[in-house]
Short mmCIF file of N, CA and C in Angstrom, two decimals:
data_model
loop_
_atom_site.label_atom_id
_atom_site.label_comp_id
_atom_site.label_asym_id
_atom_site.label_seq_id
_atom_site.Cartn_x
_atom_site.Cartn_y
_atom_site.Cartn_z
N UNK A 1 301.72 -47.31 154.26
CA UNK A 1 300.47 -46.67 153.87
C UNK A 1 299.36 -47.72 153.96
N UNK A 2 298.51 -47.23 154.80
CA UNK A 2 297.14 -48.60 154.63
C UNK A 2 296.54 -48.35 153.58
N UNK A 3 295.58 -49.26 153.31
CA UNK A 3 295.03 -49.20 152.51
C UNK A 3 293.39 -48.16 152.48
N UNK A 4 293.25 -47.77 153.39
CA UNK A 4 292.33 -46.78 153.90
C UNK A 4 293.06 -45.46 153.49
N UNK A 5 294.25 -45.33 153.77
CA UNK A 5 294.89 -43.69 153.23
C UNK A 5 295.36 -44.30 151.52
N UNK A 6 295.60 -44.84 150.99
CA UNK A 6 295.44 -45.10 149.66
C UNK A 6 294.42 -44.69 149.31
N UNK A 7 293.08 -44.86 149.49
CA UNK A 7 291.90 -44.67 149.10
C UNK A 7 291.66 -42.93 148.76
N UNK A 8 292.19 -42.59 150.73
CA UNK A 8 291.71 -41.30 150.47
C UNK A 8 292.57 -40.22 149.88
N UNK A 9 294.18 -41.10 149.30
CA UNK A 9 295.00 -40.24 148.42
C UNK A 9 294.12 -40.02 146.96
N UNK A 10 293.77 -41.67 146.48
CA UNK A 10 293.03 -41.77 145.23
C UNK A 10 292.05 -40.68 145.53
N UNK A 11 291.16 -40.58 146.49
CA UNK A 11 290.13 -39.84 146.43
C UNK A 11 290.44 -38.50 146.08
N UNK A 12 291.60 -38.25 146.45
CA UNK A 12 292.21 -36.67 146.48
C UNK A 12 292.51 -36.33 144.82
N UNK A 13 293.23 -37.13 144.04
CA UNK A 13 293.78 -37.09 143.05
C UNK A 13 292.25 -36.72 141.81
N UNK A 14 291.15 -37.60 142.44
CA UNK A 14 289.91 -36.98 141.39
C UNK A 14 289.62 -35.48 141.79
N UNK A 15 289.51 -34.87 143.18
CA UNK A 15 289.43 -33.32 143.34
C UNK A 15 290.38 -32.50 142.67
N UNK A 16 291.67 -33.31 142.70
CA UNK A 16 292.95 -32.36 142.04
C UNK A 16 292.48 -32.34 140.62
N UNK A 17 291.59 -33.09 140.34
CA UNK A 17 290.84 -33.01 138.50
C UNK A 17 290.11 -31.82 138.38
N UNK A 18 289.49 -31.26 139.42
CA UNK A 18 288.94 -30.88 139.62
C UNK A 18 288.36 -29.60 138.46
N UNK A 19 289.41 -29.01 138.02
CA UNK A 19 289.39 -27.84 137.19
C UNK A 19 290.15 -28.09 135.73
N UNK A 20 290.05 -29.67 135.60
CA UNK A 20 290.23 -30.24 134.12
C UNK A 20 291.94 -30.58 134.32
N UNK A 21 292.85 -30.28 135.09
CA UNK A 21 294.20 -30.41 135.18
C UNK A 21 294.67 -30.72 136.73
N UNK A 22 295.79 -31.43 136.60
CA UNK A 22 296.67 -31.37 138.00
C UNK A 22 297.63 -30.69 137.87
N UNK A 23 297.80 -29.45 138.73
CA UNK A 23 298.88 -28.62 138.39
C UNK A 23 299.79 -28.82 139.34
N UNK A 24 301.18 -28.45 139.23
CA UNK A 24 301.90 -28.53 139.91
C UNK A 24 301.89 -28.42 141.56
N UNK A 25 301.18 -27.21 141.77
CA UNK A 25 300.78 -27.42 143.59
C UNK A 25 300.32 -28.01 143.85
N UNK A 26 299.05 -28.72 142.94
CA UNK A 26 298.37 -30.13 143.73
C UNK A 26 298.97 -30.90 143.78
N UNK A 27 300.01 -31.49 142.53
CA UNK A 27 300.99 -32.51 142.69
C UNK A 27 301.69 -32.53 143.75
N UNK A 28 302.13 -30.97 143.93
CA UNK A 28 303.14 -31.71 145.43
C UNK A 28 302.32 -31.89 146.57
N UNK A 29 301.50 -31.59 146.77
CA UNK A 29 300.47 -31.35 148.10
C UNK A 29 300.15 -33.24 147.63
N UNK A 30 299.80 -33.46 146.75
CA UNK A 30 299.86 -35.35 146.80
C UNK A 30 301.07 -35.87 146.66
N UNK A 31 302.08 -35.57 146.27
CA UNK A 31 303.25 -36.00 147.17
C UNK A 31 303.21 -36.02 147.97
N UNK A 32 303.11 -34.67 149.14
CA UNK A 32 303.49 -34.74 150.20
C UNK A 32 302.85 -35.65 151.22
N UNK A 33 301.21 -36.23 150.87
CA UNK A 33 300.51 -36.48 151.78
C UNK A 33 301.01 -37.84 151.63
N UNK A 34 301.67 -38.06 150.04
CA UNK A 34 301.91 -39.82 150.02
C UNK A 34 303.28 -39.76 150.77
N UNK A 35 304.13 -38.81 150.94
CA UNK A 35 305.35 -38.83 152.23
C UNK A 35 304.42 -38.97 153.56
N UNK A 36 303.58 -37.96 154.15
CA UNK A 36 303.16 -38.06 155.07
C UNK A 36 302.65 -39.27 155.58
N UNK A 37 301.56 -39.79 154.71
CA UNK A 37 301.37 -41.29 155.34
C UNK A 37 302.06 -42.58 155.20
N UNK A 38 303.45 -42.45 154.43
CA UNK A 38 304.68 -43.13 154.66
C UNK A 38 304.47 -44.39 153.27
N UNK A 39 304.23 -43.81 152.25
CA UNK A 39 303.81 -44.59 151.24
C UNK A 39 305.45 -45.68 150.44
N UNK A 40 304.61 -46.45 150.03
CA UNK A 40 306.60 -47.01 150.03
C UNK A 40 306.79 -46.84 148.64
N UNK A 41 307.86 -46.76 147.85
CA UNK A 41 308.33 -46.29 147.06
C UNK A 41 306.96 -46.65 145.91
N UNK A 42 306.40 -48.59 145.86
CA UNK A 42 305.46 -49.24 145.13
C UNK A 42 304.60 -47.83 145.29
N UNK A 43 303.91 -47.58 146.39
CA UNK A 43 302.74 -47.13 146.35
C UNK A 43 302.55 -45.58 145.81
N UNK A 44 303.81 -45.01 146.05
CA UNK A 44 303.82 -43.72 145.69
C UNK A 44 303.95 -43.68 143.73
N UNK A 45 304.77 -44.96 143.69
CA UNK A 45 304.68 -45.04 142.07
C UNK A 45 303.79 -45.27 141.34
N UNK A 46 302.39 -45.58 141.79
CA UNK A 46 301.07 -47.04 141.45
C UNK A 46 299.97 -45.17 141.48
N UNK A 47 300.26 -44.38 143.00
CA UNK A 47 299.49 -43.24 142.91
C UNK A 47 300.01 -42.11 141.73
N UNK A 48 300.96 -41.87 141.87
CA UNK A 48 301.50 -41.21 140.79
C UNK A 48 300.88 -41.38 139.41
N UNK A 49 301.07 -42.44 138.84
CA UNK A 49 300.75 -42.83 137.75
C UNK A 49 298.84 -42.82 137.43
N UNK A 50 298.35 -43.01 138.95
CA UNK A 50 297.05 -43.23 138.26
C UNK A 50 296.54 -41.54 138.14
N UNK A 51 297.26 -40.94 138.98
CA UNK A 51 296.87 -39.27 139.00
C UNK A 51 297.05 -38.99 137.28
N UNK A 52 297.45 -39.27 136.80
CA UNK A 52 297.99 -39.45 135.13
C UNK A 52 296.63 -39.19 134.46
N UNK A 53 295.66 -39.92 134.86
CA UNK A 53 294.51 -40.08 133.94
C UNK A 53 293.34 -39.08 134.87
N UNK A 54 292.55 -38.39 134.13
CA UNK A 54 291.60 -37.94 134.08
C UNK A 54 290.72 -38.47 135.30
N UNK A 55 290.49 -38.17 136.70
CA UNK A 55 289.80 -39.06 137.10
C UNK A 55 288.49 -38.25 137.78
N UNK A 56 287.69 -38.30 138.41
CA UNK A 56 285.61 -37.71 139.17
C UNK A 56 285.76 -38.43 139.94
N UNK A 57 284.67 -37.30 140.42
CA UNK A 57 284.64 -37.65 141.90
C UNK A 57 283.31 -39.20 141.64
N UNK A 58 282.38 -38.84 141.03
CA UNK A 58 281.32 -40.19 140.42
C UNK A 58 282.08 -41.74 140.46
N UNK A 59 283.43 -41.37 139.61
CA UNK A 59 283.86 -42.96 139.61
C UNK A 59 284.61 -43.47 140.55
N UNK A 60 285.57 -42.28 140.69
CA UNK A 60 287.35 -42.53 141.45
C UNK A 60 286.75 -42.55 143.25
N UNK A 61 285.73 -42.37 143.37
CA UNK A 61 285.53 -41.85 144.98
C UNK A 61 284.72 -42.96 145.66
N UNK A 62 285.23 -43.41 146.44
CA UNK A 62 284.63 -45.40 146.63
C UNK A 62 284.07 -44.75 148.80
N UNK A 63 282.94 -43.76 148.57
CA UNK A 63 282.49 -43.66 149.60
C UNK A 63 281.92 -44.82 150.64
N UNK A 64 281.16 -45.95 150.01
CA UNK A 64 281.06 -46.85 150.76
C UNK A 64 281.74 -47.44 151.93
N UNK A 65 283.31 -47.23 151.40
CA UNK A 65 284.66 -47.46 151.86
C UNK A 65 285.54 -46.98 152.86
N UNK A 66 284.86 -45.79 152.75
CA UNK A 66 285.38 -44.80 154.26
C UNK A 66 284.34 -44.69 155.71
N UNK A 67 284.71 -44.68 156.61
CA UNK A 67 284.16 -44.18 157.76
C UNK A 67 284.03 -42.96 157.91
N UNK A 68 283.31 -42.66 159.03
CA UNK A 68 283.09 -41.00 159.33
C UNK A 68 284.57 -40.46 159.15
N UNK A 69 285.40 -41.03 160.24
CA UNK A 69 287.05 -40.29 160.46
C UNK A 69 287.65 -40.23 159.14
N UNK A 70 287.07 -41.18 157.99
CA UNK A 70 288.07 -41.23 156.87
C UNK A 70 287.34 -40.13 156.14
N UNK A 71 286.02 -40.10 155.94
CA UNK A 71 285.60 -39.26 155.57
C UNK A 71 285.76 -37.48 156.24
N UNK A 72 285.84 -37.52 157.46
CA UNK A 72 286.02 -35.81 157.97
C UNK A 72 287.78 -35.74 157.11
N UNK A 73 288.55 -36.84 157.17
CA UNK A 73 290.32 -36.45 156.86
C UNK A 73 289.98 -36.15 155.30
N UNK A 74 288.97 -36.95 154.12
CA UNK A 74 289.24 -36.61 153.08
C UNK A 74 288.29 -35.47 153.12
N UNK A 75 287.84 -34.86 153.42
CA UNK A 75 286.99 -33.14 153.17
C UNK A 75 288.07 -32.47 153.94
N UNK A 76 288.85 -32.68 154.80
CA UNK A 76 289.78 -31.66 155.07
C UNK A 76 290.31 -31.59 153.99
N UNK A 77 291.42 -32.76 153.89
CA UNK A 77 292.12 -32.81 152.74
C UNK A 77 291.90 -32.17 151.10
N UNK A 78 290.30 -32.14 150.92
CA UNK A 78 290.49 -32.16 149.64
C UNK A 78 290.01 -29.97 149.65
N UNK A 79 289.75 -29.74 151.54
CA UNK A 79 290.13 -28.15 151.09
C UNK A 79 290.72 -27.72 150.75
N UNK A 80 291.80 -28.28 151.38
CA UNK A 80 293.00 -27.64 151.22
C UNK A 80 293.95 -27.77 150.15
N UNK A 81 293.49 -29.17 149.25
CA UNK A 81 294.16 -29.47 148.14
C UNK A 81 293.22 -28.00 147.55
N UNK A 82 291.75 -27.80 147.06
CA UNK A 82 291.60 -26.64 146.24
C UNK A 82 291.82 -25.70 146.62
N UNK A 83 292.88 -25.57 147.68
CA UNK A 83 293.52 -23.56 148.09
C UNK A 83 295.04 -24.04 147.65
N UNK A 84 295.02 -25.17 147.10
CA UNK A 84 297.06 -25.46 146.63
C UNK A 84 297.12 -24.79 145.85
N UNK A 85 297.32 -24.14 145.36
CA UNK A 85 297.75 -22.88 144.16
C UNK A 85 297.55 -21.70 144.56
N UNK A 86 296.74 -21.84 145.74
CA UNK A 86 296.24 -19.95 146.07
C UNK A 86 295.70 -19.47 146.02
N UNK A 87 294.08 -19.83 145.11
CA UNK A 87 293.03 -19.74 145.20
C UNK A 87 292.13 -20.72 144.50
N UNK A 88 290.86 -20.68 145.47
CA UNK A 88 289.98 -21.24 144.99
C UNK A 88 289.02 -21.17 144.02
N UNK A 89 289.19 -22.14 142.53
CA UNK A 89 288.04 -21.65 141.40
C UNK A 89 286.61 -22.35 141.43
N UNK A 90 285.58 -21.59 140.73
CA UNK A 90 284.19 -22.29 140.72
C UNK A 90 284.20 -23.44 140.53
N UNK A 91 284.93 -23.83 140.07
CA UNK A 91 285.09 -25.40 139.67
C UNK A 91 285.38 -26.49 140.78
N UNK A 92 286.56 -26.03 141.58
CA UNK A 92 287.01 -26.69 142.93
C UNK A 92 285.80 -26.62 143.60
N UNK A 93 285.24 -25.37 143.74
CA UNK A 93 284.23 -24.90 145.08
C UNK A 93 282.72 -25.93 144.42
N UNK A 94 282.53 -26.41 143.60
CA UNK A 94 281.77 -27.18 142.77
C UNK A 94 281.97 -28.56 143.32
N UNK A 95 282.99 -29.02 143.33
CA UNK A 95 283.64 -30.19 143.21
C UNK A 95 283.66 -30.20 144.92
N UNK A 96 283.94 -29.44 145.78
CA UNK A 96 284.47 -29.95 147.16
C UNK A 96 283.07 -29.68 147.59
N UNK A 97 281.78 -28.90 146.96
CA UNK A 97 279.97 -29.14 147.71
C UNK A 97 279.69 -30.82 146.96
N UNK A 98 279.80 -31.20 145.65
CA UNK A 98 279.62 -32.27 145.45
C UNK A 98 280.17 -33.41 146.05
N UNK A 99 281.73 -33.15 146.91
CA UNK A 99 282.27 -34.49 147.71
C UNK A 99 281.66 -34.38 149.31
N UNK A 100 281.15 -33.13 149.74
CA UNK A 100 280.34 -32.79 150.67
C UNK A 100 279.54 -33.68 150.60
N UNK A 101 278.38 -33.53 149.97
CA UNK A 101 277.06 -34.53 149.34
C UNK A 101 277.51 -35.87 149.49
N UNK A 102 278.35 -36.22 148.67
CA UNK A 102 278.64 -37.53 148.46
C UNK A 102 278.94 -37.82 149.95
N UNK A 103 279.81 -37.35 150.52
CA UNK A 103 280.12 -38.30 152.09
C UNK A 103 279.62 -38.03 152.84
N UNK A 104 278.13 -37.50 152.81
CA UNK A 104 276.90 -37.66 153.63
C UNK A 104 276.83 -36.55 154.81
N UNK A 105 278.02 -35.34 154.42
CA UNK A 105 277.70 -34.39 155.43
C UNK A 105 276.35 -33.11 155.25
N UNK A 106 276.19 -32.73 156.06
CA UNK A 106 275.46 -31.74 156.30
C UNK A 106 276.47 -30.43 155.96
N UNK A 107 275.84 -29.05 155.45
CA UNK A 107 276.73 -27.97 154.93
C UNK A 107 277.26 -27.60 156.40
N UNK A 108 276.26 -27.79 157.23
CA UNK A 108 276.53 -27.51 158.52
C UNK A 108 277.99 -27.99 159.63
N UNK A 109 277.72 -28.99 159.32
CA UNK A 109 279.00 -30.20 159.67
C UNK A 109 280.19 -30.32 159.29
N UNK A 110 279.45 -29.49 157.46
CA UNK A 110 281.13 -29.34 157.09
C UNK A 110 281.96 -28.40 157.14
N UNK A 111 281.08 -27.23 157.00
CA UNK A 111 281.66 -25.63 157.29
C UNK A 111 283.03 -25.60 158.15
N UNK A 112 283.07 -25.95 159.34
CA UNK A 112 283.61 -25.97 160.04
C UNK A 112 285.37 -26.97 159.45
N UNK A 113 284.67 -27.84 159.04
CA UNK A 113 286.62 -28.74 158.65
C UNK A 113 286.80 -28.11 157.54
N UNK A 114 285.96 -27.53 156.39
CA UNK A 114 286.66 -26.91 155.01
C UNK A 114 286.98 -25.20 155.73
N UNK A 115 286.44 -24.63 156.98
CA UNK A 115 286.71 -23.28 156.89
C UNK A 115 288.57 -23.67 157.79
N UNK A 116 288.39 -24.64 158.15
CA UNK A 116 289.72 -24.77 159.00
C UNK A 116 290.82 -24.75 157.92
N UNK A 117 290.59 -25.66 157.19
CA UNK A 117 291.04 -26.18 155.74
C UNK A 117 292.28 -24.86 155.36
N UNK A 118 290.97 -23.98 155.19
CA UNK A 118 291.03 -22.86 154.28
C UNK A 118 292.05 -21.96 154.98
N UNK A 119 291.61 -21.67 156.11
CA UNK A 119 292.56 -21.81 157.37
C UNK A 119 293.98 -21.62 157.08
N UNK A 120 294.20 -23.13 157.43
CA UNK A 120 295.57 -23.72 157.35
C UNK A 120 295.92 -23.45 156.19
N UNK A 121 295.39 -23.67 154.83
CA UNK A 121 296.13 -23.09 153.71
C UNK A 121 296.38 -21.47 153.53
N UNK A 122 295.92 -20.62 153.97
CA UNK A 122 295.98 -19.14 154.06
C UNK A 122 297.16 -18.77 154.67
N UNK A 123 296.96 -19.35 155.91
CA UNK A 123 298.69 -19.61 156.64
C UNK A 123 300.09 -19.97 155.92
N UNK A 124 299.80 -21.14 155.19
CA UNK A 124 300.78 -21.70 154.25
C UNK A 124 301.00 -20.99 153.33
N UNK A 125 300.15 -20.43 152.98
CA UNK A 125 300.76 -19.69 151.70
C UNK A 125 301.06 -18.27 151.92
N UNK A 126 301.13 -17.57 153.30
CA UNK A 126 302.07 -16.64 154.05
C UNK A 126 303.44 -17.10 153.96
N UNK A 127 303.51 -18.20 154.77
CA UNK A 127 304.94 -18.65 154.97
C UNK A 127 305.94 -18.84 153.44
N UNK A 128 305.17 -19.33 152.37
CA UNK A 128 306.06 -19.35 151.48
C UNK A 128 306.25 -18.44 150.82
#
């Protein structure tokens, strides 16, 4: 796991705050992404644990830090983390225009990776 997808797991784990709790579908959906980007046992234990605490997008979200590409992967990412349960609440939809803002997109710019997002999770949650 680099340290660039660390970031944008952390980043994920403050959206999964999103609605005051991490519930179980977000948890695994951050599991899975810490399988996906091949996190080693340390790192998956170090993310785990910090998902533990209460975390915002204000503190936990170190935009300076990402590039455009890191930034388009964490607005995908963090659509689709608020469709992990199955639907999306005012709170998520709050939280994923405020990480919009923050990583300097246009509503315009973003429409397009959160409607994909939404997308791909609509699909997923057919299949299961």
């Amino acid at each position: 796991m680099t340290p660039k997808e660390k970031t944008i797991v952390k980043s994920l784990v403050a959206v999964a705050w999103a609605d005051g709790t991490v519930k179980e579908p977000e948890r695994g959906m951050i599991e899975g992404l810490l399988w996906a980007f091949g996190a080693s046992d340390e790192d998956e234990q170090e993310i785990l644990e910090y998902a533990k605490k209460k975390r915002t997008l204000a503190d936990d979200v170190p935009v300076d830090e990402l590039e455009k590409a890191d930034r388009e992967l964490l607005l995908a990412h963090a659509a689709l983390l608020t469709h992990a349960d199955g639907k999306q609440t005012k709170g998520e939809e709050k939280v994923l225009a405020k990480l919009t803002e923050m990583l300097g997109f246009e509503k315009a710019q973003a429409k397009p990776i959160i409607e994909g997002a939404r997308d791909r999770a609509k699909k997923l949650a057919e299949k299961i």
